[in-house]
Short mmCIF file of C-alpha atoms in Angstrom, two decimals:
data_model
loop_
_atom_site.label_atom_id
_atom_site.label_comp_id
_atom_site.label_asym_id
_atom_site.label_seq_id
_atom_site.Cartn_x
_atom_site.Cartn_y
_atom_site.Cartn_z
CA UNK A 1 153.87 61.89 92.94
CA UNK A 2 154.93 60.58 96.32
CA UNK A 3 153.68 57.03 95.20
CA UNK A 4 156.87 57.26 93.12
CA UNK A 5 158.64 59.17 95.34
CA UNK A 6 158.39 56.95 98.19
CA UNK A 7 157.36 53.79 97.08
CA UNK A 8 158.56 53.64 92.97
CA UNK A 9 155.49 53.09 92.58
CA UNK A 10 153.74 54.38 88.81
CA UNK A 11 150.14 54.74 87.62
CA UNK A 12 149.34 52.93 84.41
CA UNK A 13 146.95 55.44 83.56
CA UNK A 14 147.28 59.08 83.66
CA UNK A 15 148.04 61.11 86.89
CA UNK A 16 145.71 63.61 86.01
CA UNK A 17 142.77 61.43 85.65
CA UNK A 18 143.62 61.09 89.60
CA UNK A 19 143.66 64.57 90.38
CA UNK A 20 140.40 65.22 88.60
CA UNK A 21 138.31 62.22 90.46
CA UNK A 22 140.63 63.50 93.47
CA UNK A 23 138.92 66.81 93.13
CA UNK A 24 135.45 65.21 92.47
CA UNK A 25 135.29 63.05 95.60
CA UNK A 26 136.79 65.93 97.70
CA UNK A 27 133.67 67.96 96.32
CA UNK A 28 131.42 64.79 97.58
CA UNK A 29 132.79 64.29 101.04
CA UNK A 30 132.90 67.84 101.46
CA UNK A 31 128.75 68.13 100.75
CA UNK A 32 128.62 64.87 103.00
CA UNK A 33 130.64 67.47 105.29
CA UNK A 34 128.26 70.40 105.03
CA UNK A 35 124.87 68.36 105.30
CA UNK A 36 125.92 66.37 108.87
CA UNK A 37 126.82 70.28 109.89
CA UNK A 38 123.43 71.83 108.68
CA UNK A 39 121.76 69.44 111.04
CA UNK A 40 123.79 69.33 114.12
CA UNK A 41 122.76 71.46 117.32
CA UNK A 42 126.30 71.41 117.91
CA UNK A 43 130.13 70.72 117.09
CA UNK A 44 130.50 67.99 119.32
CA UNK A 45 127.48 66.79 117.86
CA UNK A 46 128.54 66.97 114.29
CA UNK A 47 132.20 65.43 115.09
CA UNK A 48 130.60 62.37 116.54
CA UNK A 49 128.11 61.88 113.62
CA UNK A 50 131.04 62.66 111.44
CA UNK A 51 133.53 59.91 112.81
CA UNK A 52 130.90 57.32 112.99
CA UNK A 53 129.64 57.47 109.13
CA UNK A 54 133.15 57.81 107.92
CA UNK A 55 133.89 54.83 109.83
CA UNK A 56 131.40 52.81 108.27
CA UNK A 57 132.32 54.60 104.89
CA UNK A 58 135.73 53.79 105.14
CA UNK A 59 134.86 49.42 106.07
CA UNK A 60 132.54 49.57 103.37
CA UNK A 61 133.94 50.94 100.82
CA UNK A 62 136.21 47.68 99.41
CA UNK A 63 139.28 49.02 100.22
CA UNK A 64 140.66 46.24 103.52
CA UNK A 65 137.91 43.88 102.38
CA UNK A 66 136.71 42.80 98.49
CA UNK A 67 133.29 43.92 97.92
CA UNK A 68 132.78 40.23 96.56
CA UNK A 69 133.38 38.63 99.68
CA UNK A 70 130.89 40.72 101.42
CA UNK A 71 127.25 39.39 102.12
CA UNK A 72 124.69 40.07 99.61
CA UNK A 73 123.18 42.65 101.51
CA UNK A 74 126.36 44.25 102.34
CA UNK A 75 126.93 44.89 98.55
CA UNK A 76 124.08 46.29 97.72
CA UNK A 77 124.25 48.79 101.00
CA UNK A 78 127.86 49.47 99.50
CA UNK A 79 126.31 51.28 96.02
CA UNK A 80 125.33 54.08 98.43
CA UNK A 81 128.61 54.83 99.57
CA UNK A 82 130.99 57.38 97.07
CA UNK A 83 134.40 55.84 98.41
CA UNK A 84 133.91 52.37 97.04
CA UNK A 85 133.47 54.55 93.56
CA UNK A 86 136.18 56.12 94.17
CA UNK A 87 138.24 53.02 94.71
CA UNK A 88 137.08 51.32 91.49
CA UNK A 89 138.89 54.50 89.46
CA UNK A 90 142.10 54.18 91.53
CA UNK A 91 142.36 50.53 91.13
CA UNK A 92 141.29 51.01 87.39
CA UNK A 93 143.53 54.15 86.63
CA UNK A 94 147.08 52.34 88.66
CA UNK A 95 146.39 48.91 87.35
CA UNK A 96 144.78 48.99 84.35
CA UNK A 97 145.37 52.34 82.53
CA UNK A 98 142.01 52.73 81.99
CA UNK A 99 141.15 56.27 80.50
CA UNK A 100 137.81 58.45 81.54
CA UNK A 101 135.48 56.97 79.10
CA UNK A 102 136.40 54.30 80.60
CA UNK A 103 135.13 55.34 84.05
CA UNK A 104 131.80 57.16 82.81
CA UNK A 105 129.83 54.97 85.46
CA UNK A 106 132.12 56.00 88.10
CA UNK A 107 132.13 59.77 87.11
CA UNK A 108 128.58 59.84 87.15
CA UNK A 109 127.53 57.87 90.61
CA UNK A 110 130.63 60.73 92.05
CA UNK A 111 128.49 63.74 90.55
CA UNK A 112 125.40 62.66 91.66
CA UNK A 113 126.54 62.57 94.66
CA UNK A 114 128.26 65.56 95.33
CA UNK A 115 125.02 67.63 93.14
CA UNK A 116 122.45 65.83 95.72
CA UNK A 117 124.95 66.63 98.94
CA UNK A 118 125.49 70.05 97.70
CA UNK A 119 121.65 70.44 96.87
CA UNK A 120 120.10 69.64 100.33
CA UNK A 121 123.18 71.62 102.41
CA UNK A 122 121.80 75.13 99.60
CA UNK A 123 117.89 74.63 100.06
CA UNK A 124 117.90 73.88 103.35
CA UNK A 125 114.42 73.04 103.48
CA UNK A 126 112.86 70.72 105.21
CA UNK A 127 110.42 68.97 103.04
CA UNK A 128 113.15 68.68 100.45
CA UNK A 129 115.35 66.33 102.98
CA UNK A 130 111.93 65.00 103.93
CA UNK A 131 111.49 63.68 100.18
CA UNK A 132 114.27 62.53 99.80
CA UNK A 133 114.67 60.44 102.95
CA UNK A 134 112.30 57.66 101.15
CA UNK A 135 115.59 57.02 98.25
CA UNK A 136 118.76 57.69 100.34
CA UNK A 137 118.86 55.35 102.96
CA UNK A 138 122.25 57.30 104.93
CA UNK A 139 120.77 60.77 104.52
CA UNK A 140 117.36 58.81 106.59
CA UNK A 141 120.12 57.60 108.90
CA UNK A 142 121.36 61.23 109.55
CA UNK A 143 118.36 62.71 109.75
CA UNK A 144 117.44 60.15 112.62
CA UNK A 145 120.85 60.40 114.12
CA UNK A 146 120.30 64.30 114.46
CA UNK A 147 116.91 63.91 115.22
CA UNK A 148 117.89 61.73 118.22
CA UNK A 149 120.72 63.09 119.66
CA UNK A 150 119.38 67.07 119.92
CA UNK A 151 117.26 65.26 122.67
CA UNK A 152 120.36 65.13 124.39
CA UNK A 153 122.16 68.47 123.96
CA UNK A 154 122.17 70.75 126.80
#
């Protein structure tokens, strides 16, 4: 609504559609949220773990720079992050009018995510995260961020 307030500017596809993958990535960033909290000794702690992974979220997520101009091994890092999904249904929903069968792929990646984040903030146990650090490359990043800097908390 402000896009056309402010700018005139009008989704092709349905607003809705935006709300509800809206709502979905909230959900995702919001598990992303709760599992960099479970594992911090402290605020300070979490804030700085925080700022630096949404940094790299936000760079890599295709939205200042095309995915496609990215090195190889950029792209592939870039299927682990849920903004650049995220991006791909606003681009396809303003420009293209695409509809939600239409993003099924998108939808899906988005729920995984936010049922895996959800799941390891719940069960809290340790040898769950532990699994799971061999297939999720930034939850093995956390972990060793965490890991590294309780060292340092006084």
């Amino acid at each position: 609504i402000l896009a056309w307030l402010i700018y005139g500017i009008v989704p092709v596809g349905h607003f809705l559609l935006i709300y509800f993958f809206a709502v979905l990535f909230v959900l995702v960033m919001s598990g992303f949220g709760l599992v960099i909290s479970n594992y911090s000794a402290t605020m300070q702690q979490s804030m700085f773990v925080m700022w630096f992974c949404l940094l790299v979220v936000i760079l890599m997520s295709g939205l200042f720079t095309p995915i496609s101009s990215m090195p190889e091994w950029a792209q592939i890092i870039t299927r682990l992050n849920p903004l650049r999904y995220f991006m791909e249904v606003m681009r396809m929903v303003y420009l293209k009018g695409s509809g939600f069968f239409d993003l099924l792929p998108q939808f899906g990646v988005l729920l995984f995510f936010a049922v895996l984040l959800l799941l390891i903030t719940v069960s809290g146990e340790q040898q769950v995260v532990t699994v799971l650090l061999y297939f999720d490359l930034p939850i093995g990043l956390l972990h060793f961020f965490f890991r590294e800097f309780r060292k340092f908390d006084v």
